[in-house]
């Protein structure tokens, strides 16, 4: 498992609820897009890594609800949640922002990113 420098696991969802469900973007070592394949359990700096194989929106500026899943020891499609995704520009395939808009603050979970050129 990849841990933060102080050896704690990440809890993206609890932090996002505390911050009023802000929009977020992947950057730096996290990549630039939500992971589109199932990660191994205990990936992405936490116990449960969220990912989505849903089709991302093609229209710029329109928030679209997509289903994401948590990867856990019992499989890839655990803890299904809905997130909002918005394309910010074209023709880029990875210029998206995301919003966790659920009320569950179960931890420890994080959103997994990937680098797309």
Short mmCIF file of C-alpha atoms in Angstrom, two decimals:
data_model
loop_
_atom_site.label_atom_id
_atom_site.label_comp_id
_atom_site.label_asym_id
_atom_site.label_seq_id
_atom_site.Cartn_x
_atom_site.Cartn_y
_atom_site.Cartn_z
CA UNK A 1 0.00 0.00 0.00
CA UNK A 2 1.24 3.48 -0.80
CA UNK A 3 0.93 5.62 2.31
CA UNK A 4 1.25 9.32 2.87
CA UNK A 5 4.56 10.57 4.33
CA UNK A 6 3.25 10.31 7.91
CA UNK A 7 2.20 6.66 7.28
CA UNK A 8 -1.54 7.31 7.38
CA UNK A 9 -4.04 6.16 4.80
CA UNK A 10 -6.02 8.61 2.71
CA UNK A 11 -9.71 9.27 3.29
CA UNK A 12 -10.77 11.37 0.29
CA UNK A 13 -14.53 11.05 0.83
CA UNK A 14 -14.60 12.17 4.48
CA UNK A 15 -12.42 15.17 3.62
CA UNK A 16 -14.62 16.10 0.67
CA UNK A 17 -17.77 16.02 2.80
CA UNK A 18 -16.04 18.20 5.39
CA UNK A 19 -15.08 20.68 2.64
CA UNK A 20 -18.60 20.97 1.23
CA UNK A 21 -18.28 18.46 -1.65
CA UNK A 22 -15.87 20.47 -3.81
CA UNK A 23 -14.98 19.66 -7.39
CA UNK A 24 -11.50 18.13 -7.78
CA UNK A 25 -9.03 17.38 -10.55
CA UNK A 26 -6.21 14.84 -10.75
CA UNK A 27 -2.72 16.30 -11.01
CA UNK A 28 0.93 15.47 -10.38
CA UNK A 29 1.74 11.91 -9.31
CA UNK A 30 -1.99 11.09 -9.18
CA UNK A 31 -2.18 11.43 -12.98
CA UNK A 32 -4.76 13.46 -14.86
CA UNK A 33 -7.87 11.27 -15.07
CA UNK A 34 -9.92 8.92 -12.88
CA UNK A 35 -8.63 5.37 -13.24
CA UNK A 36 -10.73 3.37 -15.71
CA UNK A 37 -9.67 -0.14 -14.68
CA UNK A 38 -9.93 -1.92 -11.36
CA UNK A 39 -6.90 -1.31 -9.12
CA UNK A 40 -5.66 -3.93 -6.66
CA UNK A 41 -7.05 -3.64 -3.12
CA UNK A 42 -5.01 -1.32 -0.88
CA UNK A 43 -4.03 0.91 -3.82
CA UNK A 44 -4.01 4.66 -4.31
CA UNK A 45 -2.87 5.40 -0.77
CA UNK A 46 -5.84 3.84 0.96
CA UNK A 47 -7.68 0.59 1.65
CA UNK A 48 -10.39 1.08 -1.00
CA UNK A 49 -9.54 2.67 -4.35
CA UNK A 50 -12.40 4.16 -6.36
CA UNK A 51 -12.39 3.84 -10.15
CA UNK A 52 -14.93 3.96 -13.00
CA UNK A 53 -15.30 2.24 -16.36
CA UNK A 54 -18.21 4.54 -17.29
CA UNK A 55 -18.19 6.60 -20.46
CA UNK A 56 -17.04 10.10 -19.56
CA UNK A 57 -19.00 13.12 -20.83
CA UNK A 58 -18.20 14.43 -24.29
CA UNK A 59 -19.92 17.81 -24.03
CA UNK A 60 -17.96 20.63 -22.40
CA UNK A 61 -19.44 22.18 -19.25
CA UNK A 62 -22.18 19.62 -18.61
CA UNK A 63 -22.05 17.77 -15.28
CA UNK A 64 -22.82 14.10 -15.80
CA UNK A 65 -23.48 11.53 -13.11
CA UNK A 66 -21.41 8.35 -13.47
CA UNK A 67 -21.03 5.27 -11.32
CA UNK A 68 -17.73 4.52 -9.62
CA UNK A 69 -16.71 1.43 -7.69
CA UNK A 70 -14.39 0.60 -4.84
CA UNK A 71 -11.81 -2.11 -5.26
CA UNK A 72 -11.60 -4.32 -2.20
CA UNK A 73 -10.50 -7.83 -1.28
CA UNK A 74 -13.91 -9.20 -2.31
CA UNK A 75 -13.76 -7.75 -5.83
CA UNK A 76 -13.68 -4.77 -8.16
CA UNK A 77 -17.32 -3.69 -7.98
CA UNK A 78 -17.66 -3.05 -4.26
CA UNK A 79 -19.14 0.06 -2.61
CA UNK A 80 -20.77 1.56 -5.75
CA UNK A 81 -21.19 5.33 -5.60
CA UNK A 82 -22.22 8.07 -7.99
CA UNK A 83 -19.90 10.95 -8.78
CA UNK A 84 -20.35 13.94 -11.04
CA UNK A 85 -17.93 14.43 -13.93
CA UNK A 86 -17.56 17.50 -16.13
CA UNK A 87 -15.43 17.92 -19.26
CA UNK A 88 -13.60 21.23 -19.18
CA UNK A 89 -12.32 21.54 -22.75
CA UNK A 90 -11.97 19.75 -26.07
CA UNK A 91 -10.37 17.85 -27.71
CA UNK A 92 -8.43 16.66 -24.66
CA UNK A 93 -9.36 13.18 -23.50
CA UNK A 94 -8.42 13.89 -19.90
CA UNK A 95 -9.55 17.40 -19.04
CA UNK A 96 -12.19 16.52 -16.46
CA UNK A 97 -13.18 17.64 -13.00
CA UNK A 98 -14.98 15.38 -10.55
CA UNK A 99 -17.30 15.79 -7.58
CA UNK A 100 -18.04 13.35 -4.78
CA UNK A 101 -21.63 14.16 -3.91
CA UNK A 102 -22.54 11.39 -1.49
CA UNK A 103 -23.24 11.63 2.20
CA UNK A 104 -21.39 8.47 3.25
CA UNK A 105 -18.08 9.22 4.89
CA UNK A 106 -16.88 5.64 5.15
CA UNK A 107 -13.11 5.43 5.32
CA UNK A 108 -10.48 4.63 4.33
CA UNK A 109 -10.99 5.22 0.64
CA UNK A 110 -9.55 7.35 -2.13
CA UNK A 111 -10.02 8.12 -5.80
CA UNK A 112 -7.43 6.47 -8.06
CA UNK A 113 -5.93 8.41 -10.92
CA UNK A 114 -4.05 7.51 -14.07
CA UNK A 115 -1.83 9.40 -16.50
CA UNK A 116 -3.25 9.82 -20.02
CA UNK A 117 -1.16 11.52 -22.69
#
